[in-house]
CSV table of C-alpha atoms in Angstrom, one decimal:
chain,number,residue,atom,x,y,z
A,28,UNK,CA,-25.9,64.6,20.5
A,29,UNK,CA,-28.3,62.7,22.7
A,30,UNK,CA,-27.4,62.5,26.3
A,31,UNK,CA,-27.7,59.5,28.7
A,32,UNK,CA,-30.9,60.7,30.3
A,33,UNK,CA,-32.6,61.4,27.0
A,34,UNK,CA,-31.8,57.9,25.7
A,35,UNK,CA,-33.3,56.4,28.9
A,36,UNK,CA,-36.5,58.5,28.3
A,37,UNK,CA,-36.6,57.3,24.6
A,38,UNK,CA,-36.2,53.6,25.8
A,39,UNK,CA,-39.0,54.0,28.5
A,40,UNK,CA,-41.4,55.9,26.1
A,41,UNK,CA,-40.8,53.4,23.3
A,42,UNK,CA,-41.7,50.6,25.6
A,43,UNK,CA,-44.7,52.4,27.1
A,44,UNK,CA,-46.2,53.5,23.8
A,45,UNK,CA,-45.3,50.7,21.6
A,46,UNK,CA,-44.4,47.7,23.8
A,47,UNK,CA,-41.0,47.4,22.1
A,48,UNK,CA,-38.1,46.9,24.5
A,49,UNK,CA,-34.7,48.3,23.8
A,50,UNK,CA,-33.8,48.2,27.5
A,51,UNK,CA,-31.2,45.5,27.0
A,52,UNK,CA,-29.5,47.1,24.1
A,53,UNK,CA,-25.9,48.2,24.5
A,54,UNK,CA,-26.1,52.0,25.2
A,55,UNK,CA,-23.0,53.2,23.3
A,56,UNK,CA,-24.2,51.7,20.0
A,57,UNK,CA,-27.7,52.7,20.5
A,58,UNK,CA,-26.9,56.2,21.3
A,59,UNK,CA,-25.0,56.4,17.9
A,60,UNK,CA,-27.9,55.0,16.0
A,61,UNK,CA,-30.3,57.5,17.6
A,62,UNK,CA,-28.0,60.4,16.9
A,63,UNK,CA,-27.6,59.2,13.3
A,64,UNK,CA,-31.4,58.9,12.8
A,65,UNK,CA,-32.0,62.4,14.3
A,66,UNK,CA,-29.5,63.8,11.9
A,67,UNK,CA,-30.6,61.9,8.8
A,68,UNK,CA,-34.3,62.7,9.3
A,69,UNK,CA,-33.5,66.3,10.0
A,70,UNK,CA,-35.0,66.7,13.5
A,71,UNK,CA,-34.2,70.1,15.1
A,72,UNK,CA,-33.8,68.6,18.5
A,73,UNK,CA,-34.5,65.5,20.7
A,74,UNK,CA,-37.9,66.6,21.9
A,75,UNK,CA,-39.4,66.9,18.5
A,76,UNK,CA,-37.9,63.5,17.5
A,77,UNK,CA,-39.3,62.0,20.8
A,78,UNK,CA,-42.8,63.4,20.2
A,79,UNK,CA,-42.8,61.9,16.7
A,80,UNK,CA,-41.7,58.5,17.9
A,81,UNK,CA,-44.4,58.5,20.5
A,82,UNK,CA,-47.3,59.6,18.3
A,83,UNK,CA,-46.5,58.4,14.8
A,84,UNK,CA,-46.7,54.6,14.5
A,85,UNK,CA,-45.4,54.7,11.0
A,86,UNK,CA,-42.4,56.7,12.1
A,87,UNK,CA,-41.8,54.4,15.0
A,88,UNK,CA,-41.6,51.5,12.6
A,89,UNK,CA,-39.1,53.4,10.5
A,90,UNK,CA,-37.1,54.1,13.6
A,91,UNK,CA,-36.9,50.4,14.5
A,92,UNK,CA,-35.8,49.7,10.9
A,93,UNK,CA,-33.1,52.3,11.1
A,94,UNK,CA,-31.9,51.8,14.6
A,95,UNK,CA,-31.0,48.1,14.2
A,96,UNK,CA,-27.6,47.6,12.4
A,97,UNK,CA,-28.2,45.7,9.1
A,98,UNK,CA,-24.6,45.8,7.8
A,99,UNK,CA,-23.7,42.3,6.6
A,100,UNK,CA,-21.7,40.6,3.8
A,101,UNK,CA,-21.3,37.3,2.1
A,102,UNK,CA,-18.8,35.0,3.5
A,103,UNK,CA,-17.7,37.6,6.2
A,104,UNK,CA,-14.7,36.0,7.9
A,105,UNK,CA,-13.8,33.4,5.2
A,106,UNK,CA,-12.0,31.4,7.6
A,107,UNK,CA,-15.2,30.7,9.6
A,108,UNK,CA,-16.9,29.4,6.4
A,109,UNK,CA,-13.9,27.2,5.7
A,110,UNK,CA,-14.3,25.5,9.1
A,111,UNK,CA,-18.0,25.1,8.5
A,112,UNK,CA,-17.4,23.5,5.2
A,113,UNK,CA,-14.5,21.3,6.2
A,114,UNK,CA,-15.5,20.3,9.7
A,115,UNK,CA,-19.1,21.0,10.6
A,116,UNK,CA,-21.0,20.2,7.4
A,117,UNK,CA,-19.5,16.6,7.1
A,118,UNK,CA,-20.8,15.9,10.5
A,119,UNK,CA,-24.3,17.4,9.8
A,120,UNK,CA,-24.3,15.5,6.5
A,121,UNK,CA,-24.9,12.2,8.3
A,122,UNK,CA,-28.4,13.4,9.3
A,123,UNK,CA,-31.4,12.7,7.1
A,124,UNK,CA,-32.5,16.3,7.4
A,125,UNK,CA,-30.7,19.5,8.5
A,126,UNK,CA,-32.3,22.5,10.1
A,127,UNK,CA,-30.5,25.9,10.1
A,128,UNK,CA,-31.4,29.0,11.9
A,129,UNK,CA,-29.8,32.4,11.0
A,130,UNK,CA,-30.9,34.6,13.9
A,131,UNK,CA,-30.7,38.3,13.0
A,132,UNK,CA,-30.1,37.7,9.3
A,133,UNK,CA,-30.5,41.2,8.2
A,134,UNK,CA,-30.5,41.4,4.4
A,135,UNK,CA,-29.7,37.7,4.1
A,136,UNK,CA,-26.0,37.7,2.7
A,137,UNK,CA,-25.0,35.0,5.2
A,138,UNK,CA,-28.0,32.8,4.5
A,139,UNK,CA,-27.1,32.9,0.8
A,140,UNK,CA,-23.6,32.1,1.7
A,141,UNK,CA,-24.7,29.0,3.6
A,142,UNK,CA,-27.0,27.9,0.7
A,143,UNK,CA,-23.9,28.1,-1.6
A,144,UNK,CA,-21.9,26.0,0.9
A,145,UNK,CA,-24.7,23.5,1.1
A,146,UNK,CA,-25.3,23.3,-2.6
A,147,UNK,CA,-21.6,22.6,-3.2
A,148,UNK,CA,-21.6,19.9,-0.5
A,149,UNK,CA,-24.8,18.4,-2.1
A,150,UNK,CA,-26.7,19.0,1.2
A,151,UNK,CA,-29.0,21.7,0.1
A,152,UNK,CA,-31.8,19.4,-1.0
A,153,UNK,CA,-32.2,18.0,2.6
A,154,UNK,CA,-31.7,21.3,4.4
A,155,UNK,CA,-34.0,24.0,5.6
A,156,UNK,CA,-32.8,27.4,6.3
A,157,UNK,CA,-34.8,29.5,8.7
A,158,UNK,CA,-33.8,33.2,8.7
A,159,UNK,CA,-35.2,35.7,11.1
A,160,UNK,CA,-34.8,39.3,12.0
A,161,UNK,CA,-37.0,42.0,13.8
A,162,UNK,CA,-36.8,44.3,10.8
A,163,UNK,CA,-39.5,43.5,8.1
A,164,UNK,CA,-37.8,45.7,5.5
A,165,UNK,CA,-34.5,43.7,5.5
A,166,UNK,CA,-36.3,40.5,5.4
A,167,UNK,CA,-38.1,41.6,2.1
A,168,UNK,CA,-34.6,42.2,0.6
A,169,UNK,CA,-33.4,38.9,1.9
A,170,UNK,CA,-36.4,37.1,0.3
A,171,UNK,CA,-35.6,38.6,-3.1
A,172,UNK,CA,-32.0,37.7,-2.8
A,173,UNK,CA,-30.9,40.9,-4.8
A,174,UNK,CA,-27.6,42.5,-3.6
A,175,UNK,CA,-25.7,45.5,-4.8
A,176,UNK,CA,-23.4,44.5,-7.8
A,177,UNK,CA,-20.6,46.7,-6.5
A,178,UNK,CA,-20.2,44.4,-3.5
A,179,UNK,CA,-19.8,41.2,-5.6
A,180,UNK,CA,-16.1,41.7,-6.1
A,181,UNK,CA,-15.4,41.5,-2.4
A,182,UNK,CA,-17.8,38.7,-1.9
A,183,UNK,CA,-16.2,36.8,-4.6
A,184,UNK,CA,-12.8,37.2,-3.0
A,185,UNK,CA,-14.2,36.0,0.3
A,186,UNK,CA,-15.7,33.1,-1.5
A,187,UNK,CA,-12.3,32.2,-2.9
A,188,UNK,CA,-10.5,32.8,0.4
A,189,UNK,CA,-12.7,30.2,2.1
A,190,UNK,CA,-11.8,27.7,-0.5
A,191,UNK,CA,-14.7,28.1,-3.0
A,192,UNK,CA,-13.8,26.2,-6.1
A,193,UNK,CA,-16.4,27.3,-8.6
A,194,UNK,CA,-16.9,30.4,-10.7
A,195,UNK,CA,-18.8,32.7,-8.2
A,196,UNK,CA,-20.7,34.3,-11.1
A,197,UNK,CA,-22.6,31.1,-11.7
A,198,UNK,CA,-24.8,31.9,-8.6
A,199,UNK,CA,-26.2,35.2,-9.7
A,200,UNK,CA,-27.3,37.2,-12.8
A,201,UNK,CA,-26.2,40.9,-12.9
A,202,UNK,CA,-28.4,43.6,-14.1
A,203,UNK,CA,-28.7,47.3,-13.6
A,204,UNK,CA,-26.1,47.4,-10.9
A,205,UNK,CA,-27.7,44.5,-9.1
A,206,UNK,CA,-27.0,40.9,-8.6
A,207,UNK,CA,-29.9,38.6,-8.2
A,208,UNK,CA,-29.0,35.2,-6.7
A,209,UNK,CA,-30.3,32.0,-8.2
A,210,UNK,CA,-33.8,30.8,-6.9
A,211,UNK,CA,-32.2,27.3,-6.6
A,212,UNK,CA,-30.5,28.8,-3.5
A,213,UNK,CA,-33.5,30.4,-1.9
A,214,UNK,CA,-35.9,27.5,-2.5
A,215,UNK,CA,-34.9,26.1,1.1
A,216,UNK,CA,-35.1,29.4,2.9
A,217,UNK,CA,-37.9,30.4,5.2
A,218,UNK,CA,-37.9,34.1,6.3
A,219,UNK,CA,-39.8,35.3,9.3
A,220,UNK,CA,-40.1,38.0,11.8
A,221,UNK,CA,-38.6,37.3,15.2
A,222,UNK,CA,-37.5,39.3,18.1
A,223,UNK,CA,-34.7,37.9,20.2
A,224,UNK,CA,-35.8,40.3,23.0
A,225,UNK,CA,-39.2,39.0,23.4
A,226,UNK,CA,-40.0,36.0,21.2
A,227,UNK,CA,-39.5,32.4,22.2
A,228,UNK,CA,-38.2,29.1,20.6
A,229,UNK,CA,-40.2,28.0,17.5
A,230,UNK,CA,-38.3,24.9,16.4
A,231,UNK,CA,-35.4,22.6,16.9
A,232,UNK,CA,-32.3,23.3,15.0
A,233,UNK,CA,-29.0,21.4,14.2
A,234,UNK,CA,-27.1,24.7,13.9
A,235,UNK,CA,-27.9,28.2,14.9
A,236,UNK,CA,-25.8,31.0,13.4
A,237,UNK,CA,-26.1,34.4,15.2
A,238,UNK,CA,-23.1,36.4,14.2
A,239,UNK,CA,-22.6,40.0,15.3
A,240,UNK,CA,-26.0,40.4,16.8
A,241,UNK,CA,-25.2,39.9,20.4
A,242,UNK,CA,-22.7,42.7,20.5
A,243,UNK,CA,-25.6,44.9,20.5
A,244,UNK,CA,-27.0,43.6,23.7
A,245,UNK,CA,-26.1,44.0,27.3
A,246,UNK,CA,-25.0,41.0,29.3
A,247,UNK,CA,-28.5,40.2,30.6
A,248,UNK,CA,-30.1,40.2,27.2
A,249,UNK,CA,-27.2,38.2,25.8
A,250,UNK,CA,-27.9,35.6,28.5
A,251,UNK,CA,-31.7,35.5,27.4
A,252,UNK,CA,-30.7,35.1,23.8
A,253,UNK,CA,-28.2,32.4,24.6
A,254,UNK,CA,-30.9,30.6,26.6
A,255,UNK,CA,-33.2,30.9,23.8
A,256,UNK,CA,-30.6,29.3,21.5
A,257,UNK,CA,-29.9,26.6,24.0
A,258,UNK,CA,-33.6,25.7,24.1
A,259,UNK,CA,-33.8,25.7,20.3
A,260,UNK,CA,-30.7,23.5,19.7
A,261,UNK,CA,-30.9,19.7,19.3
A,262,UNK,CA,-28.3,17.7,21.2
A,263,UNK,CA,-24.9,17.8,19.5
A,264,UNK,CA,-26.1,20.7,17.6
A,265,UNK,CA,-23.9,23.8,16.9
A,266,UNK,CA,-24.0,27.4,17.9
A,267,UNK,CA,-22.0,29.9,15.8
A,268,UNK,CA,-21.3,33.5,16.9
A,269,UNK,CA,-19.3,36.4,15.6
A,270,UNK,CA,-15.6,36.4,15.8
A,271,UNK,CA,-15.5,38.7,18.9
A,272,UNK,CA,-18.5,37.2,20.7
A,273,UNK,CA,-18.4,34.5,23.3
A,274,UNK,CA,-20.5,32.2,25.5
A,275,UNK,CA,-17.7,32.2,28.1
A,276,UNK,CA,-19.5,34.1,30.7
A,277,UNK,CA,-22.9,32.4,30.2
A,278,UNK,CA,-24.4,29.8,32.5
A,279,UNK,CA,-24.7,27.4,29.6
A,280,UNK,CA,-21.1,27.3,28.8
A,281,UNK,CA,-20.2,24.0,30.7
A,282,UNK,CA,-22.7,22.2,28.5
A,283,UNK,CA,-20.9,23.3,25.3
A,284,UNK,CA,-17.5,22.5,23.8
A,285,UNK,CA,-15.7,24.9,21.7
A,286,UNK,CA,-14.5,23.7,18.3
A,287,UNK,CA,-10.8,24.5,18.2
A,288,UNK,CA,-10.5,28.2,18.9
A,289,UNK,CA,-13.3,29.1,16.5
A,290,UNK,CA,-16.5,30.8,17.6
A,291,UNK,CA,-18.4,27.6,17.2
A,292,UNK,CA,-19.7,25.6,20.1
A,293,UNK,CA,-21.2,22.1,20.2
A,294,UNK,CA,-23.9,21.3,22.5
A,295,UNK,CA,-22.6,18.2,24.4
A,296,UNK,CA,-25.3,17.8,27.3
B,130,UNK,CA,-14.9,64.8,41.5
B,131,UNK,CA,-14.8,63.3,38.0
B,132,UNK,CA,-11.5,61.6,39.0
B,133,UNK,CA,-13.2,59.7,41.9
B,134,UNK,CA,-16.1,58.7,39.8
B,135,UNK,CA,-14.1,57.4,36.9
B,136,UNK,CA,-11.2,56.1,38.8
B,137,UNK,CA,-8.6,56.1,35.9
B,138,UNK,CA,-7.7,57.8,32.8
B,139,UNK,CA,-8.0,56.6,29.3
B,140,UNK,CA,-5.5,57.4,26.5
B,141,UNK,CA,-6.7,56.6,22.9
B,142,UNK,CA,-4.1,56.8,20.1
B,143,UNK,CA,-5.7,57.0,16.6
B,144,UNK,CA,-3.6,56.5,13.5
B,145,UNK,CA,-3.6,55.5,9.8
B,146,UNK,CA,-0.9,55.3,7.2
B,147,UNK,CA,2.5,56.0,8.7
B,148,UNK,CA,1.3,55.6,12.3
B,149,UNK,CA,2.7,52.1,13.0
B,150,UNK,CA,6.2,53.4,12.4
B,151,UNK,CA,5.7,55.8,15.2
B,152,UNK,CA,4.3,53.1,17.5
B,153,UNK,CA,7.3,51.0,16.7
B,154,UNK,CA,9.5,53.6,17.9
B,155,UNK,CA,7.4,54.6,21.0
B,156,UNK,CA,6.3,51.1,22.2
B,157,UNK,CA,9.7,49.7,23.3
B,158,UNK,CA,10.3,52.8,25.5
B,159,UNK,CA,7.0,52.8,27.3
B,160,UNK,CA,7.1,52.3,31.0
B,161,UNK,CA,4.5,50.2,32.8
B,162,UNK,CA,1.6,52.4,33.7
B,163,UNK,CA,-0.9,51.8,36.5
B,164,UNK,CA,-3.0,55.0,36.3
B,165,UNK,CA,-4.5,54.7,32.7
B,166,UNK,CA,-5.6,52.3,29.9
B,167,UNK,CA,-3.9,52.8,26.6
B,168,UNK,CA,-6.1,52.1,23.5
B,169,UNK,CA,-5.0,51.8,19.9
B,170,UNK,CA,-7.5,52.5,17.0
B,171,UNK,CA,-5.5,52.1,13.9
B,172,UNK,CA,-6.8,51.7,10.3
B,173,UNK,CA,-6.1,48.2,9.3
B,174,UNK,CA,-7.1,45.9,6.5
B,175,UNK,CA,-10.4,44.2,7.1
B,176,UNK,CA,-9.0,40.6,7.4
B,177,UNK,CA,-9.8,38.7,10.5
B,178,UNK,CA,-6.4,38.3,12.0
B,179,UNK,CA,-4.4,39.3,15.1
B,180,UNK,CA,-1.1,40.2,13.6
B,181,UNK,CA,-1.3,43.8,14.7
B,182,UNK,CA,-2.0,42.8,18.3
B,183,UNK,CA,1.0,40.3,18.2
B,184,UNK,CA,3.3,43.0,16.7
B,185,UNK,CA,2.4,45.5,19.3
B,186,UNK,CA,2.7,42.9,22.1
B,187,UNK,CA,6.2,42.0,21.0
B,188,UNK,CA,7.3,45.6,21.1
B,189,UNK,CA,6.3,46.5,24.7
B,190,UNK,CA,6.4,45.4,28.3
B,191,UNK,CA,2.8,46.5,28.8
B,192,UNK,CA,0.4,43.7,28.6
B,193,UNK,CA,-2.0,43.6,25.7
B,194,UNK,CA,-5.6,42.5,26.3
B,195,UNK,CA,-7.6,40.9,23.5
B,196,UNK,CA,-10.6,42.9,22.7
B,197,UNK,CA,-13.9,41.1,22.6
B,198,UNK,CA,-17.4,42.1,23.1
B,199,UNK,CA,-17.9,43.8,26.5
B,200,UNK,CA,-14.2,43.3,27.5
B,201,UNK,CA,-13.7,45.3,30.8
B,202,UNK,CA,-11.4,48.2,30.4
B,203,UNK,CA,-8.6,48.2,33.1
B,204,UNK,CA,-5.8,50.6,33.8
B,205,UNK,CA,-2.2,49.2,33.1
B,206,UNK,CA,-3.2,47.5,29.8
B,207,UNK,CA,-3.1,48.0,26.1
B,208,UNK,CA,-6.2,47.4,24.0
B,209,UNK,CA,-6.3,47.3,20.2
B,210,UNK,CA,-9.5,47.9,18.2
B,211,UNK,CA,-10.2,44.7,16.3
B,212,UNK,CA,-10.3,44.9,12.4
B,213,UNK,CA,-13.8,45.4,10.9
B,214,UNK,CA,-15.5,46.6,14.1
B,215,UNK,CA,-15.9,50.0,15.6
B,216,UNK,CA,-14.8,50.2,19.2
B,217,UNK,CA,-17.2,51.8,21.5
B,218,UNK,CA,-17.0,52.7,25.2
B,219,UNK,CA,-19.8,51.8,27.6
B,220,UNK,CA,-20.2,53.2,31.1
B,221,UNK,CA,-18.8,51.0,34.0
B,222,UNK,CA,-15.5,50.5,32.0
B,223,UNK,CA,-16.7,48.2,29.4
B,224,UNK,CA,-15.7,48.1,25.7
B,225,UNK,CA,-18.3,47.2,23.2
B,226,UNK,CA,-18.1,46.5,19.4
B,227,UNK,CA,-20.3,47.6,16.5
B,228,UNK,CA,-20.3,46.5,12.9
B,229,UNK,CA,-22.4,49.4,11.5
B,230,UNK,CA,-21.4,51.4,8.4
B,231,UNK,CA,-17.9,52.6,7.9
B,232,UNK,CA,-17.1,56.1,8.9
B,233,UNK,CA,-14.5,57.9,6.8
B,234,UNK,CA,-14.2,54.8,4.8
B,235,UNK,CA,-12.8,53.1,7.9
B,236,UNK,CA,-13.9,50.4,10.4
B,237,UNK,CA,-12.6,50.8,13.1
B,238,UNK,CA,-13.0,54.5,12.7
B,239,UNK,CA,-11.0,56.8,15.1
B,240,UNK,CA,-13.8,59.4,15.2
B,241,UNK,CA,-16.2,56.9,16.4
B,242,UNK,CA,-13.9,55.8,19.3
B,243,UNK,CA,-12.9,59.4,20.3
B,244,UNK,CA,-16.6,60.5,20.3
B,245,UNK,CA,-17.8,57.5,22.3
B,246,UNK,CA,-15.0,57.6,24.9
B,247,UNK,CA,-15.2,61.4,25.3
B,248,UNK,CA,-18.9,61.1,26.4
B,249,UNK,CA,-18.0,58.5,29.1
B,250,UNK,CA,-14.6,59.7,30.3
B,251,UNK,CA,-14.8,63.5,29.6
B,252,UNK,CA,-11.8,65.3,31.2
B,253,UNK,CA,-10.1,61.9,32.0
B,254,UNK,CA,-9.7,61.2,28.3
B,255,UNK,CA,-6.6,62.0,26.2
B,256,UNK,CA,-6.9,61.5,22.4
B,257,UNK,CA,-3.7,61.4,20.4
B,258,UNK,CA,-3.9,61.6,16.6
B,259,UNK,CA,-1.0,60.4,14.5
B,260,UNK,CA,0.1,60.2,10.9
B,261,UNK,CA,-2.4,59.3,8.2
B,262,UNK,CA,-3.8,60.1,4.7
B,263,UNK,CA,-7.4,60.4,5.7
B,264,UNK,CA,-9.5,62.9,7.7
B,265,UNK,CA,-10.6,60.5,10.3
B,266,UNK,CA,-10.0,61.6,13.8
B,267,UNK,CA,-10.7,65.4,13.5
B,268,UNK,CA,-14.4,65.3,14.5
B,269,UNK,CA,-13.6,63.0,17.4
B,270,UNK,CA,-10.9,65.3,18.8
B,271,UNK,CA,-13.5,68.1,18.6
B,272,UNK,CA,-15.8,66.2,20.8
B,273,UNK,CA,-12.9,65.3,23.3
B,274,UNK,CA,-12.1,69.0,23.5
B,275,UNK,CA,-15.8,69.9,24.1
B,276,UNK,CA,-16.1,67.3,26.9
B,277,UNK,CA,-12.9,68.7,28.6
B,278,UNK,CA,-10.4,66.1,27.5
B,279,UNK,CA,-6.9,66.6,26.3
B,280,UNK,CA,-6.1,66.7,22.6
B,281,UNK,CA,-2.7,65.8,21.3
B,282,UNK,CA,-1.8,65.9,17.6
B,283,UNK,CA,1.4,64.6,15.9
B,284,UNK,CA,3.5,67.4,14.5
B,285,UNK,CA,2.7,67.0,10.7
B,286,UNK,CA,6.3,67.8,9.9
B,287,UNK,CA,7.3,64.5,11.6
B,288,UNK,CA,4.5,62.4,10.1
B,289,UNK,CA,5.0,60.2,7.3
B,290,UNK,CA,1.5,61.1,6.1
B,291,UNK,CA,0.9,64.6,7.2
B,292,UNK,CA,-2.7,64.9,6.0
B,293,UNK,CA,-4.5,63.5,9.0
B,294,UNK,CA,-2.8,65.5,11.7
B,295,UNK,CA,-2.9,68.6,9.5
B,296,UNK,CA,-6.5,68.4,8.9
B,297,UNK,CA,-7.0,68.0,12.6
B,298,UNK,CA,-4.8,71.1,13.4
B,299,UNK,CA,-6.8,73.2,11.1
B,300,UNK,CA,-10.0,72.3,12.9
B,301,UNK,CA,-9.2,71.8,16.5
B,302,UNK,CA,-7.1,73.8,18.8
B,303,UNK,CA,-4.8,71.1,20.3
B,304,UNK,CA,-3.3,71.0,23.9
B,305,UNK,CA,-0.1,69.7,22.5
B,306,UNK,CA,1.6,69.2,19.1
B,307,UNK,CA,4.3,66.7,19.6
B,308,UNK,CA,7.1,65.0,17.6
B,309,UNK,CA,7.8,61.4,18.1
B,310,UNK,CA,10.3,61.7,21.0
B,311,UNK,CA,8.1,64.2,22.8
B,312,UNK,CA,5.1,61.9,22.4
B,313,UNK,CA,7.0,59.2,24.2
B,314,UNK,CA,7.8,61.5,27.1
B,315,UNK,CA,4.3,62.8,27.1
B,316,UNK,CA,2.9,59.2,27.5
B,317,UNK,CA,5.5,58.2,30.0
B,318,UNK,CA,4.7,61.3,32.1
B,319,UNK,CA,0.9,60.8,32.4
B,320,UNK,CA,0.1,60.4,36.0
């Protein structure tokens, strides 16, 4: 296993050689990802791995893709989607045009979930869903809207648990173990690379969803990301985080109002 | 030396099928403790709810802290790994969460928490593995042992599902193999 000192050497060298800053990442999780990668790619020891990361740009790219956690699912936490559908969307519906930002969208399952909600609320035609991630590989998957068919059963259960009324199978076509989601859903999606560590605000949004991304950041980097979201939210816009994430310790919290006890905050000032 | 640096001990109880029954017997008799933090990592269904936390809180006088991202870890409290996240340990007594792939078909995984805590707490960590029908926990106990911590395994003869403690016993030399009553005494005697 990689020790604390080696992990810091890796972080420093990655910054020095590639300008990529993992310095604000939570160490416990990062360490597990590095251990996993060293094992998966069969390196005999840390030194050999480090030298490859330093000298081989293609391998470094692969490392970034593997080190970030891309596990996601459709309608994760059905209760959250139920609140979105019943309480948030009816308010956003009064706008002529609705802008969404899914920050750290991974392979896009949450973006497609949102598109389904919007379609059922008859709002998709006037919505635009920006979805960003630092990992170009996952964005390619997200653009295609093709997910593993074996996951569909649990997605369909989540969909029903959040109060979905339609036959879930109408949204995809199944083939060779894969489910391809309808292009009607992806029509309003824009995918692009964006790094929450180093990139700035690029638009103004009515709702920003960033669920289970901040858990990989330390407090300082979380504060930076939250500031970026604050800069990118319109007044009375919403910020949605993961079920175990909070803005409670952030300097912006007094300008936000929490929706019930949900991890959804409304920007009030 | 370690003791001064770390300040307090951490006890993690890992369990799967049949472990809740053990906790329901042990929890009501636990006495308040000020020297260590007690962490439960139990396999649970992946629904977002706090039923398990509430059940545990009802059975004990020890206060139960809600675990969120970067929750500080303090002695004298119980912490429960939330459903659908791995529970990790940062330096400076902070908990963190991770949604990466399941380990041993489980999230939270006992191995993940044992391994992560062992690196931070070393000899100050005690890992207790209870009943279960899966092999989670064994690798984590190995790491706890390597890092100088204490390994406790429930006596498989007293476990509703002996597979998990038995697998651990076949792979790790424990410091203690305990029945339910003894386990209670053991925890209450941690200084």
